[in-house]
Coordinates of C-alpha atoms and ligand atoms in Angstrom, one line a residue:
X1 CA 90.3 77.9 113.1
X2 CA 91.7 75.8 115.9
X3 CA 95.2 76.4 117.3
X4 CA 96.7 73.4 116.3
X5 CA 95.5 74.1 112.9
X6 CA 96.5 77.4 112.6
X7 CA 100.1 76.6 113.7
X8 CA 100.4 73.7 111.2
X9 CA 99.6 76.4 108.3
X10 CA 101.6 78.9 109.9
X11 CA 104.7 75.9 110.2
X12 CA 104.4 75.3 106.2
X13 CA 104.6 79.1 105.4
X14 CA 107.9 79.5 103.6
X15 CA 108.9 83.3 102.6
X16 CA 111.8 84.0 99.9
X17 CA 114.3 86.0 100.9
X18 CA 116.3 88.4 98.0
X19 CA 119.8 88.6 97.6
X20 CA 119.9 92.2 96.6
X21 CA 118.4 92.9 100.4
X22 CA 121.7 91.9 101.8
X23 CA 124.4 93.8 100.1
X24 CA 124.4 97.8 100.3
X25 CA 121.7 99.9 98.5
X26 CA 120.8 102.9 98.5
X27 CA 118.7 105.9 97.0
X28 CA 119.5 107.8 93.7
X29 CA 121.2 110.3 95.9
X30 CA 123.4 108.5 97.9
X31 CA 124.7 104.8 99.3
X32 CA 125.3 104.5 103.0
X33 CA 128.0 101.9 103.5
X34 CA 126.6 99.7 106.2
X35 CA 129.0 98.2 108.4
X36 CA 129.7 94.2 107.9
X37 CA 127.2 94.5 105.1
X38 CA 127.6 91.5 102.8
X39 CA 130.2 92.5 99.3
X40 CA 129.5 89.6 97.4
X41 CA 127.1 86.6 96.9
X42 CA 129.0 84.3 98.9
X43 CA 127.6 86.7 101.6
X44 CA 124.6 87.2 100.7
X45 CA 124.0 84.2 100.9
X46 CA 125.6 83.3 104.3
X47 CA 123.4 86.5 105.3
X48 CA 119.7 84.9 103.4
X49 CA 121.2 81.3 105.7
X50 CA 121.4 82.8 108.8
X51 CA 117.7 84.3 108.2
X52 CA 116.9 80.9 107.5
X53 CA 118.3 79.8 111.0
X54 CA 116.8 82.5 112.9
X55 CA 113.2 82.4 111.2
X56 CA 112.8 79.0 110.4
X57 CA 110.8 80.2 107.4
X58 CA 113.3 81.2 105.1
X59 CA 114.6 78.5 103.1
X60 CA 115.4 79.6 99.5
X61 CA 117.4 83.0 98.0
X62 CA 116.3 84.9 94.8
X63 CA 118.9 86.0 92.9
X64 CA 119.5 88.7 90.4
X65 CA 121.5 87.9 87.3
X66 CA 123.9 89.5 86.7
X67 CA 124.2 91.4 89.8
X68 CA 125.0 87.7 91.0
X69 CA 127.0 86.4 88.6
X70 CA 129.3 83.6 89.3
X71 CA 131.9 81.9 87.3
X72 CA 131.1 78.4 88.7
X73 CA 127.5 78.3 89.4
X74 CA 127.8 74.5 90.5
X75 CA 130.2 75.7 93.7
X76 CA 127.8 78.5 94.7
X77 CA 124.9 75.6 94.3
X78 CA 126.7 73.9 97.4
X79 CA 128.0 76.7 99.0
X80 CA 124.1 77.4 99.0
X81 CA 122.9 74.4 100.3
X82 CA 125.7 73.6 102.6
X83 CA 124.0 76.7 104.4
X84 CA 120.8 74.5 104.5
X85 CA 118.8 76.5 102.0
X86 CA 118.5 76.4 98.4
X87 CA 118.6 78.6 95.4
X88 CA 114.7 80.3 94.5
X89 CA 113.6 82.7 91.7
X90 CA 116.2 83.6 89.2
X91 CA 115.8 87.5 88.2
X92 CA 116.8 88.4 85.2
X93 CA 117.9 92.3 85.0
X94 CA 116.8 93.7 81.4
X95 CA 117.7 97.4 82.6
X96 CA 121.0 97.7 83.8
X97 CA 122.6 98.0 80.3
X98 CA 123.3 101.1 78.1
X99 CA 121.3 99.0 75.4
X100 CA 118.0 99.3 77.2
X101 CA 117.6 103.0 77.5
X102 CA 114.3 102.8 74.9
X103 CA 113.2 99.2 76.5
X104 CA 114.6 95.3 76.7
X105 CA 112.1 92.8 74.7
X106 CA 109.7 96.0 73.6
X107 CA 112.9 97.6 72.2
X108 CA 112.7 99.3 69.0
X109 CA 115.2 97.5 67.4
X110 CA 115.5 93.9 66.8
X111 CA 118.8 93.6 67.9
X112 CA 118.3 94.7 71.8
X113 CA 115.5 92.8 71.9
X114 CA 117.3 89.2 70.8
X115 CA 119.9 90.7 73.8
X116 CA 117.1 90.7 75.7
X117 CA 115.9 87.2 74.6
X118 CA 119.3 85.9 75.1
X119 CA 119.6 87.1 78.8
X120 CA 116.5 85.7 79.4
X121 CA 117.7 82.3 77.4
X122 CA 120.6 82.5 79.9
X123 CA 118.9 83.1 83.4
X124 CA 117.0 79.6 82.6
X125 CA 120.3 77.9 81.8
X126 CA 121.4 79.7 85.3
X127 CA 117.9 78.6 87.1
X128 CA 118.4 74.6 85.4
X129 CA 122.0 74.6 86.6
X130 CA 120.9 76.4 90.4
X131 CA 118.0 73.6 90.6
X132 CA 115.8 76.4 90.8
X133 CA 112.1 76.2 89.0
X134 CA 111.8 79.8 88.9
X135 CA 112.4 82.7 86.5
X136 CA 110.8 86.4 87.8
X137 CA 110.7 88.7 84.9
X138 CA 110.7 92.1 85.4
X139 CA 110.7 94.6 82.8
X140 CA 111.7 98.0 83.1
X141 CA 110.4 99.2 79.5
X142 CA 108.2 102.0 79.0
X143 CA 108.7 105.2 77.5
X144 CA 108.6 109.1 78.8
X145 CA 106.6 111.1 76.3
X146 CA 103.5 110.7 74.2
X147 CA 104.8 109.9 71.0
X148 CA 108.1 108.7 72.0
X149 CA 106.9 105.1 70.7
X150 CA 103.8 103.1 68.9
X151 CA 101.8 101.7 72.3
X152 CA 100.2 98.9 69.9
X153 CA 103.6 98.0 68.1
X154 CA 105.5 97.9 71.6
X155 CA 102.3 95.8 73.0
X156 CA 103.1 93.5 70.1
X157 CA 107.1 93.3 70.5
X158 CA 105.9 92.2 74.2
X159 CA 103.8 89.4 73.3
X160 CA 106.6 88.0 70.9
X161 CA 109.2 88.6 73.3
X162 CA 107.8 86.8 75.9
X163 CA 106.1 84.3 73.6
X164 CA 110.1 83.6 72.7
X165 CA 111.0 83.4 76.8
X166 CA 107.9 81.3 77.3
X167 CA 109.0 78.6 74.3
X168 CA 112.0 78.5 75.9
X169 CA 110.9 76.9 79.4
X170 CA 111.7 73.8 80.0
X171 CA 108.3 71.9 81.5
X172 CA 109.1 72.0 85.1
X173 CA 109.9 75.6 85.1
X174 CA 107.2 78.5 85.6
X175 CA 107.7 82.1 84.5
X176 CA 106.1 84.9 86.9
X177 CA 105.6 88.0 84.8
X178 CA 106.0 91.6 87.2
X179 CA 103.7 94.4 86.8
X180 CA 104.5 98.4 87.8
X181 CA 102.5 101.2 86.6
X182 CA 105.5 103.5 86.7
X183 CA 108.8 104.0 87.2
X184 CA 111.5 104.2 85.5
X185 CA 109.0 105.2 82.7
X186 CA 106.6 107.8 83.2
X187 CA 104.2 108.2 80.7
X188 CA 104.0 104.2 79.4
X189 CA 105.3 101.4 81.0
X190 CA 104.5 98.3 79.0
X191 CA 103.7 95.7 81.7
X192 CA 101.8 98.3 83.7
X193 CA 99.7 96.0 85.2
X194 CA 97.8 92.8 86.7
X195 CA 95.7 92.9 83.9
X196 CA 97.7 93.3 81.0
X197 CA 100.1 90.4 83.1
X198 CA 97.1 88.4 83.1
X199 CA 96.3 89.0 79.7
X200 CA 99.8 87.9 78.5
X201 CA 100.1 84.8 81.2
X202 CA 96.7 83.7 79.9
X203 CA 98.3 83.5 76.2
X204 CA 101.1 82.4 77.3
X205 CA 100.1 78.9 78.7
X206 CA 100.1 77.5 82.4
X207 CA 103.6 77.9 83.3
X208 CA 103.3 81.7 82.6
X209 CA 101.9 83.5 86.6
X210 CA 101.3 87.1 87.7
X211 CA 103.9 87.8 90.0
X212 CA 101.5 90.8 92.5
X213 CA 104.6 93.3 94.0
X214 CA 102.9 95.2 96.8
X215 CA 104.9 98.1 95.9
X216 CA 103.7 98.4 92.6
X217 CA 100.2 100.0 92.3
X218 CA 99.1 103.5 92.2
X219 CA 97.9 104.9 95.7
X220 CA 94.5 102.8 97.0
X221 CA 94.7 100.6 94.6
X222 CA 92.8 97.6 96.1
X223 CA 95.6 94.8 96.3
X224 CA 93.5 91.8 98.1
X225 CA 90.6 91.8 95.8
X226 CA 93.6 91.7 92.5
X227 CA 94.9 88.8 94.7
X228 CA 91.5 87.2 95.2
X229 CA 90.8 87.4 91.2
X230 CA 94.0 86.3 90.0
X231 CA 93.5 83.0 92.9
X232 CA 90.2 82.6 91.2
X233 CA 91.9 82.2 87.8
X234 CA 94.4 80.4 88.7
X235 CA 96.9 83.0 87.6
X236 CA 98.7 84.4 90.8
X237 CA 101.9 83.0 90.7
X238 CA 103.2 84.7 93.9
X239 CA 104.5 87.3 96.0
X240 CA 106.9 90.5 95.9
X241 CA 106.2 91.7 99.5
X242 CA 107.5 95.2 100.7
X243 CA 105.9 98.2 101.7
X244 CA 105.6 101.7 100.5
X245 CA 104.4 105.3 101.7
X246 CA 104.3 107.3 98.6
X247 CA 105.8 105.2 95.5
X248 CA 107.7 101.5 95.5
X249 CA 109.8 102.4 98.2
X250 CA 110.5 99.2 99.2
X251 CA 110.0 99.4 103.0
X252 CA 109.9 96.8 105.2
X253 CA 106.3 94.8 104.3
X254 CA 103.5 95.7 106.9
X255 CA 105.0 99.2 108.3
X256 CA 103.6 101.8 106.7
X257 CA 99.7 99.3 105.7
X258 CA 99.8 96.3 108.6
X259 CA 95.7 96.0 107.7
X260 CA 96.4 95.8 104.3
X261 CA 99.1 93.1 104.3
X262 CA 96.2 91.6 106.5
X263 CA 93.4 91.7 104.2
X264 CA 96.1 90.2 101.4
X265 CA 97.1 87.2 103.4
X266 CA 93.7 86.8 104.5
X267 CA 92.7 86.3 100.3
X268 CA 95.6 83.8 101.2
X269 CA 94.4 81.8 104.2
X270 CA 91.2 81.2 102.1
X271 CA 92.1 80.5 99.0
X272 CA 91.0 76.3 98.1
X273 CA 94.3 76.2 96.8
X274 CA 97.5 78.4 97.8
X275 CA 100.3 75.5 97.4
X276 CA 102.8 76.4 94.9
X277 CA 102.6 80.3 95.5
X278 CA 106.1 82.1 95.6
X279 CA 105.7 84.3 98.5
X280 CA 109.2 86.4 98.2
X281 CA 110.4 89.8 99.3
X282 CA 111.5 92.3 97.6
X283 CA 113.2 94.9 99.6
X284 CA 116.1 97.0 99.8
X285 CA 117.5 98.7 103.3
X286 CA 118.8 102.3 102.8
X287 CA 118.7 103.7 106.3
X288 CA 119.0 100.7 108.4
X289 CA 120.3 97.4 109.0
X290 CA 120.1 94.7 106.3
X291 CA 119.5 90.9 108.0
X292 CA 117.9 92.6 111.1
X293 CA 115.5 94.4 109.1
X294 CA 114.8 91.4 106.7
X295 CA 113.8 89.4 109.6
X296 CA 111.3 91.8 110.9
X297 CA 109.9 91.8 107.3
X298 CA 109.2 88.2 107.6
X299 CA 107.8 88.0 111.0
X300 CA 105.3 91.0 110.0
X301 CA 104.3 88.5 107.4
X302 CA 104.1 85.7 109.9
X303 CA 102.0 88.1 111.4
X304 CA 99.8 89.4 108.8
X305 CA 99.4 84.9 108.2
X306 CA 98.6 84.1 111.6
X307 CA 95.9 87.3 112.4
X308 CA 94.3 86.5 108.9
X309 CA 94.1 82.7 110.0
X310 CA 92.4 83.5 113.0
X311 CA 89.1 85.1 111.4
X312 CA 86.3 83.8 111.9
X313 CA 85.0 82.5 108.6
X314 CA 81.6 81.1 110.1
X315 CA 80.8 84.5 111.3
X316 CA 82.0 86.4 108.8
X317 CA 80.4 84.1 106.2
X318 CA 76.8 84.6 108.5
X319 CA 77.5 88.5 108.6
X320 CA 77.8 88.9 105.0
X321 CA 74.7 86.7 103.7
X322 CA 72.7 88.7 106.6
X323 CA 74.0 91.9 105.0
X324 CA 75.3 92.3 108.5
X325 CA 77.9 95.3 106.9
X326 CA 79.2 96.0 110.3
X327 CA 79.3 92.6 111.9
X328 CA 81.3 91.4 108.9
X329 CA 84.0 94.2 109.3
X330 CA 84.0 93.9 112.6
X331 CA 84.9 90.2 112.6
X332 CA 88.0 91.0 110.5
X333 CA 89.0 93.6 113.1
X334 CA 88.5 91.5 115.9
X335 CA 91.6 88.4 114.5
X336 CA 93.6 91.9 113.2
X337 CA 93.4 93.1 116.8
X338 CA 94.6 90.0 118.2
X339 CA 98.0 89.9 119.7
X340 CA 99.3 87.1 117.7
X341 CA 103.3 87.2 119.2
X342 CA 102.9 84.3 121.9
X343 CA 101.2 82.4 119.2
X344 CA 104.2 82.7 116.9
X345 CA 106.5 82.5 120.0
X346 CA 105.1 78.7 120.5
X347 CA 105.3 78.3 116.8
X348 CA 109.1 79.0 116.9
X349 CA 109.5 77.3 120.4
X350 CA 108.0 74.2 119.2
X351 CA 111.0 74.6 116.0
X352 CA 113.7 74.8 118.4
X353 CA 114.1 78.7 117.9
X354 CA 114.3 81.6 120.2
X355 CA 110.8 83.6 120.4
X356 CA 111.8 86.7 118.7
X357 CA 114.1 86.5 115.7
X358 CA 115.5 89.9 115.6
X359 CA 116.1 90.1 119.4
X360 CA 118.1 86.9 118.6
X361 CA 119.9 88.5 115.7
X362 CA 120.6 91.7 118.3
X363 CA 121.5 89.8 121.5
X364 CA 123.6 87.0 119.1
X365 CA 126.6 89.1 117.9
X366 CA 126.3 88.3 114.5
X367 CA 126.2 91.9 113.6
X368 CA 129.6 92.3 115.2
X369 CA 131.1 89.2 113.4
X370 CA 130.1 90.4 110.5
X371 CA 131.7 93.7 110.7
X372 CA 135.3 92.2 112.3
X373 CA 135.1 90.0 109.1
X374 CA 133.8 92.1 106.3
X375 CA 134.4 96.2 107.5
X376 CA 132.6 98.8 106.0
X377 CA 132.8 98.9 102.5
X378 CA 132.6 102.1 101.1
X379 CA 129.5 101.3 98.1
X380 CA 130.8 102.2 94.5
X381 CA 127.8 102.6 93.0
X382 CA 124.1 102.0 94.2
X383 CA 122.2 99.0 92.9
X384 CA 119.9 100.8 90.2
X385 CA 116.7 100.5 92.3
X386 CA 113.8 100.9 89.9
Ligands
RM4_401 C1 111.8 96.5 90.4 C2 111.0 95.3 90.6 C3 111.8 94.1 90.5 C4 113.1 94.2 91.2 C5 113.8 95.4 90.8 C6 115.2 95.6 91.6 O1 111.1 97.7 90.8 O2 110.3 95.3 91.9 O3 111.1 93.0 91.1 O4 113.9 93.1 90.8 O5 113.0 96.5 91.2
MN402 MN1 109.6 93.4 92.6
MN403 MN1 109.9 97.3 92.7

């Protein structure tokens, strides 16, 4: 692909940031405070702004609900874009209540699961009033023990349940439905999957999309070729990015599997049709930084984007009617070993930005403003990462 090309793709590549990746987090064992770390959504979304200013690429916030509940969701609506981005995916949080310990909409009992439905009801309201389009469902149910629950009868409380969220749409408005094979359940979890999420966004209708979190499949699971089947249905709906060692650790995307994150966007850069597409983060920052950290989790992906742009396809296309096993790989290594950072330096030059977002962060004393306005706030519980 020509320059010129690639850098118009690259220019239109617009990455979600999340609020929770602002505030402090931490692991089940403890919470560091981190200094100037935002306390509220105000912040957070000052914090998710100035990403936006540094990046370029950034222009929209996810929120959780109710971890970012407001009374007056109209003022944080400006406060929002007076920071020149907008509100994105609205996420509602079916597991933070006593009510859910057995599950949210695969409850048991009728009654959690119309609290379920009702929260769900609620984060649309909160999404129409936030002019966002987008609600990211999540669900945290599952159980621990063989036996603990009927698989087929919490299978069909699923399909209700979301049939219920799905009616409840209104047309502009697309639902992405989250897969996890495990955790916080261990022997079930009833949305393991990108096949039972495919299954269920298939009945649901067109406004129903899988929603692929990198973090989020067992160990060698084969995420591009998931992403290049769901394209082909016309089921992928977007983008949790993040990256993990061992479980869904949540690291910053493209440290621990660069090639991987690679071979995902390159699915991407191919794909007929890849407008639309949510491509959000979904991090949390235990050890280090927040907004310096974020930003190196969207340049990776700028990254990832720009090497996967720069394959051949000709070649590779040649190489793998020929059989050519080795050519083909090889022509995939040869755009992941190319040093794409003065490419994306013009890119962000030709924006008005400085070359290297986090060295701006570092060298612009944000950090420091931050911590003379906000101090360290000692955390008083960790989110409930899950
Ligand atoms: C889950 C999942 C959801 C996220 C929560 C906090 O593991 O990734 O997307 O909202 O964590
Ligand atoms: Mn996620
Ligand atoms: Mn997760």
């Amino acid at each position: 692909m020509r320059e010129d090309v690639v850098l118009e793709k690259l220019a239109v590549l617009a990455i979600e940031t999340p609020s929770w990746g602002y505030g402090n987090s931490g692991t089940r064992f403890h919470v560091y405070p981190w200094p100037g770390a935002a306390r509220t959504v105000w912040e957070r979304i000052d914090d998710a702004a100035l990403v936006h200013r540094l990046t370029g690429c950034c222009p929209s916030v996810a929120l959780h609900i109710p971890w970012d509940r407001v009374e007056d969701w109209t003022a944080l609506r400006t406060h929002t874009e007076e920071r020149g981005i907008r509100i994105g995916a609205i996420n509602p949080n079916l597991f933070g209540e006593d009510e859910y310990r057995l599950g949210s909409l695969c409850h048991p009992e009728a009654r959690v699961r119309e609290r379920a439905l009702d929260h769900c009801r609620e984060c649309i309201e909160i999404a129409q009033a936030l002019g966002s389009t987008l609600v990211s469902l999540w669900l945290a149910d599952g159980t621990n023990y063989p036996g603990q629950d009927d698989l087929r009868d919490r299978h069909a409380r699923l399909v209700s349940g979301l049939e219920q969220v799905y009616e409840l749409l209104p047309p502009d408005m697309r639902l992405l439905v989250e897969y996890k094979f495990f955790e916080p359940s261990f022997y079930s979890m009833d949305l393991p999957d990108w096949g039972t999420a495919a299954l269920l966004c298939r009945r649901l209708g067109p406004q129903a999309q899988v929603l692929v979190d990198t973090g989020h499949h067992p160990q060698g699971t084969n995420i591009a070729q998931i992403v290049a089947r769901l394209l082909y249905e016309g089921l992928l709906g977007g983008f949790h990015f993040n990256d993990r060692k061992y479980a869904d650790d949540d690291l910053i995307a493209g440290s621990m599997h660069p090639f991987e994150l690679f071979t995902i966007m390159h699915e991407i850069a191919r794909a007929p049709k890849s407008e639309g597409l949510a491509f959000m983060i979904d991090q949390s920052y235990n050890v280090e930084g927040k907004i310096d950290a974020m930003i190196q989790s969207v340049v990776n992906i700028q990254t990832a984007y720009a090497k996967a742009l720069l394959i051949d396809g000709t070649r590779l296309a040649d190489a793998q009617a020929e059989g050519d096993v080795l050519e083909a790989h090889r022509v995939l290594v040869a755009a992941f070993e190319t040093d794409v950072r003065p490419l994306l330096a013009r890119l962000r030059e030709s924006l008005g930005l400085e070359p290297d977002p986090v060295a701006a962060f570092r060298a612009g004393g944000f950090a420091e403003q931050r911590i003379r306005e906000r101090g360290t706030v000692q955390a008083e519980s960790a989110y409930e990462r899950t």
